[in-house]
Coordinates of C-alpha atoms in Angstrom, one line a residue:
M730 CA 118.1 144.0 169.4
W731 CA 119.2 144.9 165.8
L732 CA 117.4 141.7 164.6
L733 CA 114.3 142.8 166.3
I734 CA 114.5 146.3 164.8
F735 CA 115.0 144.7 161.3
L736 CA 112.0 142.4 161.8
V737 CA 109.8 145.2 162.9
W738 CA 110.9 147.2 159.8
V739 CA 110.2 144.3 157.5
V740 CA 106.6 143.9 159.1
I741 CA 106.0 147.6 158.6
W742 CA 107.2 147.6 155.0
V743 CA 105.2 144.5 154.1
G744 CA 102.1 145.9 155.8
G745 CA 102.5 149.3 154.2
S746 CA 103.0 147.7 150.8
Y747 CA 100.0 145.4 151.2
W748 CA 97.8 148.4 152.2
Y749 CA 99.1 150.5 149.3
L750 CA 98.3 147.7 146.8
F751 CA 95.2 146.2 148.3
G752 CA 94.0 148.1 151.3
K753 CA 92.2 151.0 149.6
P754 CA 88.6 150.9 148.4
S755 CA 88.4 150.3 144.6
P756 CA 86.7 153.0 142.5
F757 CA 85.6 150.2 140.1
S758 CA 83.2 147.4 140.4
L759 CA 81.2 144.9 138.3
E760 CA 78.0 146.2 139.8
S761 CA 78.5 149.7 138.5
V762 CA 78.4 148.4 134.8
R763 CA 74.9 148.2 133.4
P764 CA 73.6 147.2 129.9
P765 CA 73.9 150.1 127.4
G766 CA 70.8 152.2 127.3
P767 CA 69.1 153.7 124.2
R768 CA 71.4 156.0 122.3
E769 CA 70.6 159.7 122.8
F770 CA 69.9 161.4 119.5
D771 CA 68.4 164.6 120.8
Q772 CA 71.2 167.1 120.2
K773 CA 69.8 169.5 122.8
K774 CA 70.0 166.8 125.5
R775 CA 73.5 165.9 124.3
D776 CA 74.6 169.5 124.4
K777 CA 73.5 169.8 128.0
V778 CA 76.2 167.3 128.8
I779 CA 79.0 168.0 126.4
K780 CA 78.4 171.8 125.8
Q781 CA 77.6 173.0 129.3
G782 CA 79.1 176.5 129.6
F783 CA 81.2 177.7 132.6
N784 CA 79.5 179.6 135.4
L785 CA 80.5 179.7 139.1
D786 CA 77.1 178.4 140.1
K787 CA 77.7 175.3 138.2
V788 CA 80.9 174.5 140.0
P789 CA 80.4 171.7 142.6
Q790 CA 80.9 172.7 146.2
N791 CA 83.9 171.6 148.2
L792 CA 86.0 170.6 145.2
D793 CA 88.7 167.9 145.7
V794 CA 90.2 168.0 142.2
I795 CA 90.3 170.4 139.2
V796 CA 91.1 168.8 135.8
I797 CA 92.3 171.1 133.0
G798 CA 91.4 169.7 129.6
S799 CA 88.5 167.3 128.7
G800 CA 90.4 165.0 126.4
I801 CA 90.2 161.2 127.0
G802 CA 93.1 161.6 129.7
G803 CA 91.3 164.3 131.6
L804 CA 87.9 162.6 131.4
T805 CA 89.3 159.3 132.4
A806 CA 91.1 160.8 135.4
G807 CA 88.0 162.7 136.3
A808 CA 85.7 159.7 136.2
T809 CA 88.1 157.5 138.2
L810 CA 88.6 160.1 140.8
A811 CA 84.8 160.8 140.9
K812 CA 84.1 157.1 141.4
A813 CA 86.7 157.0 144.2
G814 CA 84.7 159.7 146.1
K815 CA 86.4 162.8 145.0
R816 CA 84.5 166.0 144.0
V817 CA 85.8 166.7 140.5
L818 CA 85.5 169.6 138.1
V819 CA 86.7 169.3 134.5
L820 CA 87.4 172.6 132.7
E821 CA 87.6 172.8 128.9
Q822 CA 88.5 175.9 126.9
H823 CA 86.7 174.8 123.7
D824 CA 82.8 175.0 123.3
Q825 CA 82.5 171.2 123.3
A826 CA 84.1 168.6 125.7
G827 CA 86.1 165.7 124.3
G828 CA 89.4 167.1 123.1
C829 CA 90.5 164.9 120.2
C830 CA 87.4 162.7 120.9
H831 CA 85.0 165.4 120.0
T832 CA 83.1 165.7 116.7
Y833 CA 81.6 168.6 114.8
V834 CA 78.6 168.9 112.6
E835 CA 78.7 171.0 109.4
K836 CA 76.2 170.9 106.4
G837 CA 74.5 167.9 107.9
F838 CA 77.8 165.9 108.2
E839 CA 79.4 164.8 111.5
F840 CA 83.2 164.6 111.4
D841 CA 85.6 163.1 114.0
V842 CA 88.6 165.3 114.6
G843 CA 91.0 162.8 116.1
L844 CA 89.7 159.3 116.6
H845 CA 89.9 157.0 113.5
Y846 CA 90.0 153.5 115.0
I847 CA 91.0 151.9 118.3
G848 CA 92.2 148.5 119.2
Q849 CA 92.2 146.3 122.3
V850 CA 88.6 146.8 123.1
H851 CA 87.6 143.2 122.5
E852 CA 85.4 141.5 125.1
N853 CA 87.1 141.5 128.6
S854 CA 90.3 143.1 127.5
L855 CA 91.8 145.4 130.1
L856 CA 91.1 148.5 127.9
R857 CA 87.5 147.4 127.4
I858 CA 87.0 146.9 131.1
A859 CA 88.5 150.4 131.7
F860 CA 86.0 151.9 129.2
D861 CA 83.2 150.0 130.8
Q862 CA 84.1 151.4 134.2
I863 CA 84.4 155.0 133.3
S864 CA 81.3 154.9 131.1
E865 CA 79.5 152.4 133.4
G866 CA 78.9 150.0 130.5
Q867 CA 77.4 152.7 128.2
L868 CA 80.1 152.7 125.4
E869 CA 79.6 150.3 122.5
F870 CA 82.2 149.4 119.9
Q871 CA 81.8 148.2 116.3
E872 CA 84.5 146.0 114.9
L873 CA 85.8 147.0 111.5
N874 CA 86.6 144.7 108.6
Q875 CA 89.3 142.2 109.3
H876 CA 91.2 143.9 106.5
F877 CA 91.5 147.2 108.5
D878 CA 94.5 148.8 106.8
T879 CA 95.9 149.2 103.3
I880 CA 99.5 150.4 102.9
Q881 CA 100.5 152.0 99.5
I882 CA 104.1 152.7 98.8
G883 CA 105.4 154.5 95.6
L884 CA 103.8 156.5 92.9
G885 CA 102.1 155.7 89.6
D886 CA 103.2 152.4 88.0
E887 CA 105.7 151.9 90.8
K888 CA 103.0 151.8 93.4
R889 CA 103.0 148.6 95.6
E890 CA 100.0 147.7 97.9
Y891 CA 100.0 145.7 101.1
T892 CA 97.1 144.7 103.4
I893 CA 97.0 144.4 107.1
F894 CA 94.6 141.9 108.7
S895 CA 93.6 141.6 112.3
G896 CA 93.4 138.3 114.2
K897 CA 95.5 136.5 116.8
T898 CA 97.2 134.3 114.1
E899 CA 95.9 135.9 111.0
M900 CA 97.8 139.1 111.2
E901 CA 101.2 137.4 111.1
A902 CA 100.2 134.7 108.6
H903 CA 98.7 137.3 106.2
L904 CA 101.9 139.4 106.3
L905 CA 104.0 136.2 105.7
K906 CA 102.1 135.5 102.5
Q907 CA 103.0 139.0 101.2
F908 CA 106.6 138.8 102.2
P909 CA 107.6 135.2 101.6
D910 CA 111.4 136.0 101.6
D911 CA 111.3 137.6 105.0
T912 CA 109.9 134.9 107.2
E913 CA 112.5 135.3 109.9
A914 CA 112.2 139.1 110.0
I915 CA 108.5 139.0 110.4
K916 CA 108.5 136.3 113.1
T917 CA 111.2 138.2 115.0
F918 CA 109.2 141.5 114.8
F919 CA 106.1 139.7 116.0
K920 CA 108.0 138.4 119.0
I921 CA 109.0 142.0 119.8
M922 CA 105.3 142.9 119.5
K923 CA 104.4 140.1 122.0
V924 CA 107.1 141.2 124.4
S925 CA 106.0 144.9 124.0
A926 CA 102.4 144.0 124.8
K927 CA 103.1 141.7 127.7
K928 CA 105.9 143.6 129.4
T929 CA 105.0 147.2 128.9
H930 CA 103.5 147.3 132.4
Y931 CA 107.1 147.4 133.6
L932 CA 107.5 150.9 132.0
A933 CA 104.2 151.9 133.7
T934 CA 105.5 150.7 137.0
L935 CA 108.1 153.5 136.9
K936 CA 105.2 155.9 137.4
L937 CA 103.9 154.0 140.4
I938 CA 106.9 153.7 142.6
P939 CA 109.2 156.4 144.1
Q940 CA 111.3 158.2 141.4
W941 CA 114.6 157.4 143.2
V942 CA 113.8 153.7 143.1
S943 CA 112.9 153.9 139.4
L944 CA 116.2 155.7 138.6
F945 CA 118.2 153.3 140.7
L946 CA 116.8 150.3 138.9
L947 CA 117.4 151.8 135.6
K948 CA 120.9 153.3 136.1
S949 CA 122.1 150.2 137.9
G950 CA 121.1 148.0 135.1
I951 CA 118.8 145.8 137.3
G952 CA 115.9 146.8 135.2
N953 CA 117.5 145.3 132.0
L954 CA 118.0 142.1 133.9
V955 CA 114.4 141.9 134.8
T956 CA 112.8 142.7 131.3
P957 CA 114.0 143.7 127.8
V958 CA 111.4 146.5 127.6
F959 CA 113.7 149.1 129.0
R960 CA 116.3 148.4 126.4
L961 CA 113.7 148.2 123.6
S962 CA 112.1 151.5 124.7
G963 CA 115.3 153.3 124.0
T964 CA 116.2 151.4 120.8
C965 CA 115.9 153.2 117.4
A966 CA 113.4 151.6 115.1
T967 CA 115.4 152.1 112.0
D968 CA 118.5 150.6 113.5
Y969 CA 116.6 147.6 114.8
V970 CA 114.6 146.7 111.6
N971 CA 117.9 147.1 109.6
T972 CA 119.2 144.0 111.6
L973 CA 116.1 142.0 110.5
T974 CA 115.9 142.7 106.8
S975 CA 117.1 144.9 103.9
N976 CA 113.6 145.0 102.5
K977 CA 112.7 148.6 102.6
D978 CA 108.9 148.1 102.0
L979 CA 108.8 145.8 105.0
H980 CA 110.6 148.5 107.0
V981 CA 107.6 150.8 106.2
I982 CA 105.2 148.1 107.3
F983 CA 106.9 147.9 110.7
S984 CA 106.6 151.6 111.2
Y985 CA 103.6 152.6 109.1
L986 CA 101.3 153.7 112.0
F987 CA 103.0 157.1 111.9
Y988 CA 102.7 159.2 115.1
G989 CA 104.7 162.3 114.3
V990 CA 108.4 161.2 114.0
P991 CA 110.3 159.1 111.4
P992 CA 111.5 155.7 112.4
K993 CA 115.1 156.8 113.0
D994 CA 113.8 159.0 115.9
S995 CA 111.2 156.5 117.2
S996 CA 111.2 153.7 119.7
V997 CA 111.0 150.2 118.2
L998 CA 108.9 149.2 121.3
I999 CA 106.2 151.8 120.6
N1000 CA 106.1 151.0 116.9
A1001 CA 105.7 147.3 117.7
L1002 CA 103.1 148.1 120.4
L1003 CA 101.0 150.2 118.0
I1004 CA 100.7 147.4 115.4
H1005 CA 99.9 144.8 118.2
H1006 CA 97.2 147.2 119.4
Y1007 CA 95.1 146.1 116.4
K1008 CA 95.9 142.4 116.5
R1009 CA 92.6 141.5 118.2
G1010 CA 90.7 143.8 115.9
A1011 CA 90.2 147.4 115.0
Y1012 CA 87.0 149.1 116.4
Y1013 CA 85.0 152.3 116.2
P1014 CA 82.7 153.6 118.9
K1015 CA 79.1 153.2 117.9
G1016 CA 77.5 156.7 117.4
G1017 CA 80.9 158.3 116.8
A1018 CA 83.7 159.6 119.0
S1019 CA 81.6 162.1 120.9
E1020 CA 79.8 159.1 122.6
I1021 CA 83.1 158.7 124.6
A1022 CA 82.9 162.2 126.2
F1023 CA 79.1 162.1 126.5
H1024 CA 79.0 159.0 128.6
I1025 CA 82.2 159.6 130.7
I1026 CA 80.9 163.1 131.6
R1027 CA 77.6 161.6 132.7
T1028 CA 79.7 159.3 135.1
I1029 CA 81.4 162.3 136.5
Q1030 CA 78.2 164.1 137.1
K1031 CA 76.6 161.0 138.6
Y1032 CA 79.2 161.1 141.4
G1033 CA 78.8 164.8 142.1
G1034 CA 81.3 166.3 139.6
N1035 CA 80.9 168.3 136.5
C1036 CA 82.5 169.3 133.1
L1037 CA 82.2 172.8 132.0
V1038 CA 83.2 174.2 128.6
R1039 CA 84.2 177.7 127.4
A1040 CA 86.3 177.8 130.5
P1041 CA 89.9 178.7 129.4
V1042 CA 92.2 178.3 132.2
T1043 CA 94.7 181.3 132.3
Q1044 CA 96.9 180.3 135.2
I1045 CA 97.5 177.5 137.7
L1046 CA 97.5 179.0 141.2
V1047 CA 100.6 178.2 143.3
N1048 CA 101.0 179.2 146.9
E1049 CA 104.1 180.5 148.8
K1050 CA 105.0 176.9 149.7
G1051 CA 105.1 176.0 146.0
A1052 CA 101.9 173.9 146.0
A1053 CA 99.1 174.2 143.4
Y1054 CA 95.8 175.1 145.0
G1055 CA 93.5 176.0 142.0
V1056 CA 93.2 177.9 138.8
K1057 CA 92.2 181.1 137.2
V1058 CA 89.5 180.9 134.5
R1059 CA 88.7 183.6 132.0
K1060 CA 85.0 184.4 132.1
G1061 CA 84.2 187.2 129.5
Q1062 CA 86.5 190.1 130.3
E1063 CA 87.3 188.9 133.9
E1064 CA 89.2 186.2 135.5
V1065 CA 87.7 184.1 138.3
E1066 CA 89.6 181.8 140.7
V1067 CA 88.4 178.2 141.4
H1068 CA 90.1 176.5 144.3
A1069 CA 90.9 172.8 144.9
P1070 CA 93.6 171.1 146.8
V1071 CA 94.7 169.1 143.7
V1072 CA 95.1 170.1 140.0
V1073 CA 95.4 167.7 137.2
S1074 CA 96.5 168.9 133.8
N1075 CA 95.5 167.2 130.6
C1076 CA 96.3 170.2 128.3
G1077 CA 99.8 169.3 127.3
I1078 CA 103.1 169.6 129.1
F1079 CA 104.2 172.8 127.3
N1080 CA 100.9 174.5 128.0
T1081 CA 101.0 173.4 131.6
L1082 CA 104.6 174.3 132.5
Q1083 CA 105.3 177.2 130.1
K1084 CA 102.0 179.0 129.8
L1085 CA 99.9 178.3 133.0
L1086 CA 102.3 178.4 135.8
P1087 CA 103.0 181.8 137.5
P1088 CA 106.1 183.6 136.0
E1089 CA 108.3 183.1 139.1
I1090 CA 107.5 179.4 139.1
K1091 CA 108.0 178.4 135.5
V1092 CA 111.6 179.8 135.5
K1093 CA 112.8 177.4 138.2
P1094 CA 115.5 174.9 137.2
D1095 CA 113.5 171.8 137.9
I1096 CA 110.6 173.1 135.6
Q1097 CA 113.2 174.0 132.9
E1098 CA 114.8 170.5 133.3
R1099 CA 111.5 168.8 132.7
L1100 CA 110.7 170.9 129.7
N1101 CA 114.1 170.3 128.2
M1102 CA 113.3 166.6 128.0
M1103 CA 110.6 167.3 125.4
K1104 CA 110.4 168.8 122.0
H1105 CA 107.3 170.3 120.4
G1106 CA 105.4 167.9 118.1
R1107 CA 104.7 168.3 114.4
G1108 CA 101.2 169.4 113.3
S1109 CA 99.2 167.8 110.6
F1110 CA 97.0 169.0 107.7
L1111 CA 93.6 167.6 107.7
V1112 CA 90.9 167.5 105.1
F1113 CA 87.3 166.8 106.0
S1114 CA 85.1 165.8 103.0
G1115 CA 81.3 165.2 102.9
F1116 CA 79.7 163.2 100.0
D1117 CA 76.1 163.1 98.9
G1118 CA 74.9 159.5 99.1
T1119 CA 74.5 156.5 101.3
Q1120 CA 77.3 154.2 102.4
E1121 CA 76.0 151.6 100.0
E1122 CA 75.6 154.0 97.1
L1123 CA 79.1 155.4 97.7
G1124 CA 80.8 152.0 98.3
L1125 CA 82.3 153.3 101.6
E1126 CA 84.5 150.8 103.4
S1127 CA 85.9 150.7 106.9
T1128 CA 89.4 150.0 105.6
N1129 CA 91.9 152.9 106.0
F1130 CA 94.5 153.8 103.6
W1131 CA 98.2 154.8 104.4
S1132 CA 100.0 156.2 101.3
F1133 CA 103.8 156.8 101.3
K1134 CA 105.7 158.5 98.5
N1135 CA 108.5 156.0 98.8
N1136 CA 109.9 153.4 101.1
D1137 CA 112.5 155.5 102.8
M1138 CA 110.4 157.2 105.6
D1139 CA 113.4 158.7 107.3
K1140 CA 114.7 160.5 104.1
S1141 CA 111.3 161.5 102.9
M1142 CA 110.4 163.1 106.1
E1143 CA 113.7 164.8 106.5
D1144 CA 113.5 166.2 102.9
F1145 CA 109.9 167.4 103.5
F1146 CA 110.7 169.4 106.6
A1147 CA 113.6 171.0 104.9
L1148 CA 111.3 172.4 102.2
S1149 CA 110.0 175.9 102.1
K1150 CA 106.2 176.5 102.7
E1151 CA 105.8 177.1 98.9
E1152 CA 107.5 173.8 98.0
A1153 CA 105.8 171.7 100.6
P1154 CA 102.2 171.3 99.2
D1155 CA 103.6 169.5 96.0
N1156 CA 105.9 167.2 98.0
I1157 CA 103.8 165.6 100.7
P1158 CA 105.6 162.4 101.8
M1159 CA 102.6 160.5 103.2
M1160 CA 98.9 160.6 103.5
F1161 CA 96.2 158.9 105.7
I1162 CA 92.7 158.3 104.3
T1163 CA 90.0 157.0 106.7
M1164 CA 86.5 155.9 105.6
P1165 CA 87.2 156.6 101.9
S1166 CA 84.7 156.4 99.0
A1167 CA 85.4 153.7 96.5
K1168 CA 83.6 155.5 93.7
H1169 CA 83.7 159.0 92.2
T1170 CA 80.7 160.9 93.5
L1171 CA 79.5 164.4 94.1
L1172 CA 81.5 166.3 96.7
V1173 CA 79.2 168.7 98.5
Y1174 CA 81.3 169.8 101.5
Q1175 CA 85.0 170.2 102.2
Q1176 CA 87.1 171.9 105.0
V1177 CA 90.6 171.8 106.0
A1178 CA 92.4 172.1 109.4
T1179 CA 95.9 173.3 109.7
P1180 CA 98.3 173.0 112.7
V1181 CA 97.1 176.5 113.5
D1182 CA 93.5 175.3 113.8
Q1183 CA 94.5 172.3 115.9
H1184 CA 96.3 174.6 118.3
A1185 CA 93.2 176.7 118.6
L1186 CA 90.7 173.9 119.1
P1187 CA 91.9 171.2 121.4
G1188 CA 94.4 173.5 123.1
C1189 CA 97.6 172.2 121.6
T1190 CA 98.9 170.8 118.4
T1191 CA 98.1 167.2 117.3
W1192 CA 101.0 166.0 119.5
S1193 CA 102.0 168.4 122.2
Y1194 CA 105.5 167.1 122.1
V1195 CA 107.6 164.8 119.8
L1196 CA 107.2 161.1 120.7
S1197 CA 110.9 160.7 119.9
L1198 CA 113.4 158.1 121.0
D1199 CA 114.3 160.4 123.9
R1200 CA 110.7 160.6 125.0
F1201 CA 110.6 156.8 125.5
Q1202 CA 113.9 156.5 127.4
A1203 CA 113.0 154.8 130.7
E1204 CA 114.4 157.7 132.7
T1205 CA 112.1 160.1 130.9
L1206 CA 109.1 157.9 131.6
A1207 CA 109.9 158.0 135.3
K1208 CA 109.5 161.8 135.6
N1209 CA 106.4 163.8 136.6
T1210 CA 105.7 167.5 137.4
P1211 CA 107.9 168.9 140.1
I1212 CA 105.0 171.1 141.5
K1213 CA 103.3 169.8 144.6
N1214 CA 99.7 168.9 144.1
L1215 CA 100.0 169.4 140.3
Y1216 CA 99.8 166.2 138.3
L1217 CA 99.8 165.4 134.6
S1218 CA 97.4 163.0 132.9
G1219 CA 96.8 161.4 129.6
Y1220 CA 99.2 161.6 126.7
D1221 CA 101.9 163.4 128.7
V1222 CA 102.2 160.5 131.2
F1223 CA 102.8 157.6 128.9
S1224 CA 102.0 157.2 125.2
C1225 CA 100.0 158.4 122.2
G1226 CA 96.5 157.8 120.9
I1227 CA 93.2 157.2 122.7
A1228 CA 94.5 154.1 124.5
G1229 CA 97.8 155.7 125.4
A1230 CA 96.1 158.8 126.9
L1231 CA 93.5 156.6 128.8
H1232 CA 96.3 154.5 130.3
G1233 CA 98.2 157.8 131.1
A1234 CA 95.2 158.9 133.2
L1235 CA 95.0 155.5 135.0
L1236 CA 98.7 156.0 135.9
C1237 CA 98.2 159.6 137.1
A1238 CA 99.9 159.8 140.5
V1239 CA 97.0 161.7 142.1
L1240 CA 95.1 158.5 142.2
D1241 CA 97.4 157.3 145.0
Q1242 CA 96.6 153.7 144.3
I1243 CA 97.3 151.1 141.6
V1244 CA 93.9 150.9 139.9
Y1245 CA 95.3 148.3 137.5
I1246 CA 95.0 145.8 140.4
D1247 CA 91.3 146.6 140.6
L1248 CA 90.8 146.3 136.8
M1249 CA 92.6 142.9 136.9
H1250 CA 90.4 141.8 139.7
I1251 CA 87.4 142.7 137.7
K1252 CA 88.8 140.9 134.7
K1253 CA 89.2 137.7 136.7
E1254 CA 85.8 138.1 138.2
S1255 CA 84.2 138.4 134.8
Q1256 CA 86.0 135.3 133.5
R1257 CA 85.0 133.4 136.6
D1258 CA 81.4 134.5 136.3
G1259 CA 81.3 133.9 132.6
S1260 CA 79.9 137.5 132.1
A1261 CA 82.3 138.1 129.3
G1262 CA 80.5 135.7 127.0

């Protein structure tokens, strides 16, 4: 009798697991991807897509999902849900959709506010397939020069310069030439890069299985027996690279893709993963970053959804049972309610849980516990410069420059943040220059953006929370919002950058299926059909 009950339980469990993994219709297909059409240069036609203002008559009927925020995480979640048959509305407080993927035009110059370059979009990569699906093949990417980054360390006559090349074998080989005395350190770090790239899906899995199972695997130590990524995700970058070499310049190379925290507070796995991200090339979207929002929104609209701007959400509506059921949107001097059974937030965890939840909800212990896991991120100071001349006349290159005051990133950052606001401008520890001019030329336009501006535009600071070592502890990655029917998307779910936010959207629990299985199926189908070239 007990054996029969056990066998029935096993059959039910196996059948349920199979249905969860493979039994649901895929939102993705090769057939939905078409050749890129002519680029739309008519700004009025573009504005009808990315600058469509909020009105109740533009809200689709019988909404299934409301998405707060039109960054890449919100748009990816919206497009995926729309293609899965859901009626989706994306709401954006700014006057243009795209979040940190949007651009602005001033004095005839178009500036990107967040996207500088992106990796892993080579033909038939998983990220490229995802972009193809949410834009239905309309996004195109231009590969940058193989020499995509230059790193400068020190000042004046003490300045040293190193170059980073893309390429499956060239990246490591080029670095070995520049640090011939640190062969073993570089080879070991590149092994960590490979592990990070191939095994990070184990971290993602924590978002796809019940939380009690995740925590059991982690706290029991079983997870560490399966893969080293759980240990690496919680390993301090400074401590780890100190075991590899005493060369401080090489320490900078291993952590130069700075995402808001010094190496002593960052995860070696994430630092390694960021460098690996560009191993197969650095790319830029043809037509600029706004092409990303433009084409993804058109996908959402194609399947019955919409994206509306100038729609500041003032509150997430929560019923007496503690479940989200819509939002309040400020329209002029009034607030209007828009209802949907599911709300997805892509506007930052602090905005979501501290600002948008009703007062009686946000004070609850489980909300405060979730917030206490995070710290507010640092802002950045941006300078946008426009020059009079063509790319050829000005000697513009696609290579980016990272300049560091010295080779002790931990100390220089600590010293900088201890300065007064009067001292800080003369003691900047690092600088990033993208698309620089190689020659002196006439500067005709310049504008700066402070952390205050960044807060006002995309809806949060550059990073809504610190991507510190604690943030990448496996237990933290296993968490999600404690409010029923309220889900997080994008950057808050997984990691930083365009790719990190996109993957965070694909991991969004509201999808209720593992879409990576569908993407992998398309990848294999493409390889079999030879459609990837």
